[in-house]
């Protein structure tokens, strides 16, 4: 089993920045992909960004140029730097670790962007 714990969410004004962190513990498979997903009220959960162990990344079109995903394999952590935040970025943000080693989700951290 892998446990994922997110942190860094909060309330921020539009145009501001936040940095989310996710730490993984347990039986970690280092080759697994790590990613951030989000779910806004009344909407389905959606991809924000993913990063492979080698560093290759994928971003949702809605966050390209504003968000940056990174990971520290030695610390088993993944980060999401969010800049130029918009009210439509308001959501619960979830960390995910997935691949041959299984599929695991954190409990989420709430990001609220006020206009």
PDB file of C-alpha atoms in Angstrom:
ATOM      1  CA  UNK A   1       0.000   0.000   0.000  1.00  0.00           C
ATOM      2  CA  UNK A   2       0.999   3.589  -0.648  1.00  0.00           C
ATOM      3  CA  UNK A   3      -0.231   6.522   1.385  1.00  0.00           C
ATOM      4  CA  UNK A   4      -0.384   9.993  -0.147  1.00  0.00           C
ATOM      5  CA  UNK A   5      -0.801  13.169   1.878  1.00  0.00           C
ATOM      6  CA  UNK A   6      -1.380  16.526   0.217  1.00  0.00           C
ATOM      7  CA  UNK A   7      -0.743  19.939   1.727  1.00  0.00           C
ATOM      8  CA  UNK A   8      -0.548  23.563   0.679  1.00  0.00           C
ATOM      9  CA  UNK A   9      -4.132  24.333  -0.215  1.00  0.00           C
ATOM     10  CA  UNK A  10      -5.919  27.430   0.987  1.00  0.00           C
ATOM     11  CA  UNK A  11      -7.645  30.649   0.042  1.00  0.00           C
ATOM     12  CA  UNK A  12      -5.963  32.973  -2.427  1.00  0.00           C
ATOM     13  CA  UNK A  13      -7.036  35.935  -4.508  1.00  0.00           C
ATOM     14  CA  UNK A  14      -7.217  35.732  -8.274  1.00  0.00           C
ATOM     15  CA  UNK A  15      -3.782  36.277  -9.768  1.00  0.00           C
ATOM     16  CA  UNK A  16      -2.062  34.832  -6.746  1.00  0.00           C
ATOM     17  CA  UNK A  17       0.037  31.700  -6.305  1.00  0.00           C
ATOM     18  CA  UNK A  18       0.024  28.519  -4.253  1.00  0.00           C
ATOM     19  CA  UNK A  19       2.348  25.544  -4.050  1.00  0.00           C
ATOM     20  CA  UNK A  20       0.876  22.136  -3.341  1.00  0.00           C
ATOM     21  CA  UNK A  21       2.941  19.285  -1.983  1.00  0.00           C
ATOM     22  CA  UNK A  22       2.279  15.561  -1.811  1.00  0.00           C
ATOM     23  CA  UNK A  23       4.381  13.101   0.137  1.00  0.00           C
ATOM     24  CA  UNK A  24       4.187   9.384  -0.533  1.00  0.00           C
ATOM     25  CA  UNK A  25       4.952   6.692   1.999  1.00  0.00           C
ATOM     26  CA  UNK A  26       4.657   2.933   2.177  1.00  0.00           C
ATOM     27  CA  UNK A  27       5.508   0.427  -0.573  1.00  0.00           C
ATOM     28  CA  UNK A  28       6.444   2.980  -3.180  1.00  0.00           C
ATOM     29  CA  UNK A  29       7.137   1.860  -6.733  1.00  0.00           C
ATOM     30  CA  UNK A  30       9.555   4.465  -7.998  1.00  0.00           C
ATOM     31  CA  UNK A  31       8.602   4.031 -11.658  1.00  0.00           C
ATOM     32  CA  UNK A  32       4.992   4.988 -11.001  1.00  0.00           C
ATOM     33  CA  UNK A  33       3.628   8.152 -12.486  1.00  0.00           C
ATOM     34  CA  UNK A  34       2.695  10.891 -10.048  1.00  0.00           C
ATOM     35  CA  UNK A  35       0.051  13.427 -10.795  1.00  0.00           C
ATOM     36  CA  UNK A  36      -2.378  16.071  -9.655  1.00  0.00           C
ATOM     37  CA  UNK A  37      -6.085  15.950 -10.375  1.00  0.00           C
ATOM     38  CA  UNK A  38      -8.870  18.265  -9.256  1.00  0.00           C
ATOM     39  CA  UNK A  39     -12.593  18.176  -8.709  1.00  0.00           C
ATOM     40  CA  UNK A  40     -14.680  21.320  -8.628  1.00  0.00           C
ATOM     41  CA  UNK A  41     -18.135  21.367  -7.002  1.00  0.00           C
ATOM     42  CA  UNK A  42     -20.653  19.638  -9.231  1.00  0.00           C
ATOM     43  CA  UNK A  43     -18.034  18.535 -11.736  1.00  0.00           C
ATOM     44  CA  UNK A  44     -16.115  15.369 -12.477  1.00  0.00           C
ATOM     45  CA  UNK A  45     -12.549  14.863 -11.370  1.00  0.00           C
ATOM     46  CA  UNK A  46     -10.100  15.976 -14.058  1.00  0.00           C
ATOM     47  CA  UNK A  47      -6.422  15.747 -14.849  1.00  0.00           C
ATOM     48  CA  UNK A  48      -4.285  18.753 -13.963  1.00  0.00           C
ATOM     49  CA  UNK A  49      -0.756  17.451 -14.579  1.00  0.00           C
ATOM     50  CA  UNK A  50       1.307  14.277 -14.415  1.00  0.00           C
ATOM     51  CA  UNK A  51       5.023  13.582 -14.223  1.00  0.00           C
ATOM     52  CA  UNK A  52       6.921  10.368 -14.890  1.00  0.00           C
ATOM     53  CA  UNK A  53       9.922   9.240 -12.893  1.00  0.00           C
ATOM     54  CA  UNK A  54      12.177  10.476 -15.699  1.00  0.00           C
ATOM     55  CA  UNK A  55      10.635  13.922 -15.593  1.00  0.00           C
ATOM     56  CA  UNK A  56       8.373  13.984 -18.644  1.00  0.00           C
ATOM     57  CA  UNK A  57       5.176  15.929 -17.990  1.00  0.00           C
ATOM     58  CA  UNK A  58       1.633  16.309 -19.257  1.00  0.00           C
ATOM     59  CA  UNK A  59      -0.602  19.297 -18.504  1.00  0.00           C
ATOM     60  CA  UNK A  60      -4.252  20.042 -19.008  1.00  0.00           C
ATOM     61  CA  UNK A  61      -4.721  22.811 -21.561  1.00  0.00           C
ATOM     62  CA  UNK A  62      -6.442  24.948 -18.942  1.00  0.00           C
ATOM     63  CA  UNK A  63      -3.309  25.158 -16.784  1.00  0.00           C
ATOM     64  CA  UNK A  64      -0.515  25.203 -19.353  1.00  0.00           C
ATOM     65  CA  UNK A  65       1.823  28.123 -18.789  1.00  0.00           C
ATOM     66  CA  UNK A  66       0.471  28.750 -15.282  1.00  0.00           C
ATOM     67  CA  UNK A  67       1.104  25.521 -13.362  1.00  0.00           C
ATOM     68  CA  UNK A  68       4.319  23.544 -13.018  1.00  0.00           C
ATOM     69  CA  UNK A  69       4.565  19.987 -11.727  1.00  0.00           C
ATOM     70  CA  UNK A  70       7.820  18.637 -10.308  1.00  0.00           C
ATOM     71  CA  UNK A  71       8.925  15.676  -8.253  1.00  0.00           C
ATOM     72  CA  UNK A  72      11.726  14.725  -5.903  1.00  0.00           C
ATOM     73  CA  UNK A  73      12.199  10.974  -6.262  1.00  0.00           C
ATOM     74  CA  UNK A  74      14.606  10.802  -3.335  1.00  0.00           C
ATOM     75  CA  UNK A  75      12.004  12.359  -1.027  1.00  0.00           C
ATOM     76  CA  UNK A  76       9.008  10.640  -2.660  1.00  0.00           C
ATOM     77  CA  UNK A  77       7.337  13.991  -3.111  1.00  0.00           C
ATOM     78  CA  UNK A  78       5.524  15.718  -5.933  1.00  0.00           C
ATOM     79  CA  UNK A  79       4.759  19.420  -6.131  1.00  0.00           C
ATOM     80  CA  UNK A  80       2.402  21.657  -8.049  1.00  0.00           C
ATOM     81  CA  UNK A  81       3.354  25.308  -8.380  1.00  0.00           C
ATOM     82  CA  UNK A  82       0.237  27.243  -9.322  1.00  0.00           C
ATOM     83  CA  UNK A  83       0.606  30.812 -10.575  1.00  0.00           C
ATOM     84  CA  UNK A  84      -1.869  33.308 -12.000  1.00  0.00           C
ATOM     85  CA  UNK A  85      -4.689  31.505 -10.278  1.00  0.00           C
ATOM     86  CA  UNK A  86      -8.234  32.031 -11.514  1.00  0.00           C
ATOM     87  CA  UNK A  87     -11.575  31.533  -9.754  1.00  0.00           C
ATOM     88  CA  UNK A  88     -12.205  28.562 -12.048  1.00  0.00           C
ATOM     89  CA  UNK A  89      -9.181  26.830 -10.495  1.00  0.00           C
ATOM     90  CA  UNK A  90     -11.199  26.452  -7.290  1.00  0.00           C
ATOM     91  CA  UNK A  91     -11.389  22.741  -6.503  1.00  0.00           C
ATOM     92  CA  UNK A  92     -10.192  19.961  -4.294  1.00  0.00           C
ATOM     93  CA  UNK A  93      -6.789  18.917  -5.592  1.00  0.00           C
ATOM     94  CA  UNK A  94      -5.815  15.265  -5.347  1.00  0.00           C
ATOM     95  CA  UNK A  95      -2.432  13.619  -5.588  1.00  0.00           C
ATOM     96  CA  UNK A  96      -2.250  10.323  -7.484  1.00  0.00           C
ATOM     97  CA  UNK A  97       0.464   7.693  -7.747  1.00  0.00           C
ATOM     98  CA  UNK A  98      -0.200   5.088 -10.424  1.00  0.00           C
ATOM     99  CA  UNK A  99       1.345   2.524 -12.729  1.00  0.00           C
ATOM    100  CA  UNK A 100       2.580  -1.061 -12.471  1.00  0.00           C
ATOM    101  CA  UNK A 101       2.908  -0.603  -8.730  1.00  0.00           C
ATOM    102  CA  UNK A 102      -0.795   0.121  -8.252  1.00  0.00           C
ATOM    103  CA  UNK A 103      -3.122   3.114  -8.252  1.00  0.00           C
ATOM    104  CA  UNK A 104      -3.329   5.306  -5.170  1.00  0.00           C
ATOM    105  CA  UNK A 105      -5.031   8.585  -4.299  1.00  0.00           C
ATOM    106  CA  UNK A 106      -4.644  11.091  -1.523  1.00  0.00           C
ATOM    107  CA  UNK A 107      -7.594  12.604   0.331  1.00  0.00           C
ATOM    108  CA  UNK A 108      -7.196  15.984  -1.316  1.00  0.00           C
ATOM    109  CA  UNK A 109      -6.518  19.581  -0.374  1.00  0.00           C
ATOM    110  CA  UNK A 110      -8.929  22.428  -1.035  1.00  0.00           C
ATOM    111  CA  UNK A 111      -7.879  25.387  -3.162  1.00  0.00           C
ATOM    112  CA  UNK A 112     -10.218  28.367  -3.229  1.00  0.00           C
ATOM    113  CA  UNK A 113      -9.539  31.298  -5.530  1.00  0.00           C
ATOM    114  CA  UNK A 114     -11.551  34.436  -4.843  1.00  0.00           C
ATOM    115  CA  UNK A 115     -12.337  36.997  -7.529  1.00  0.00           C
TER     116      UNK A 115
END
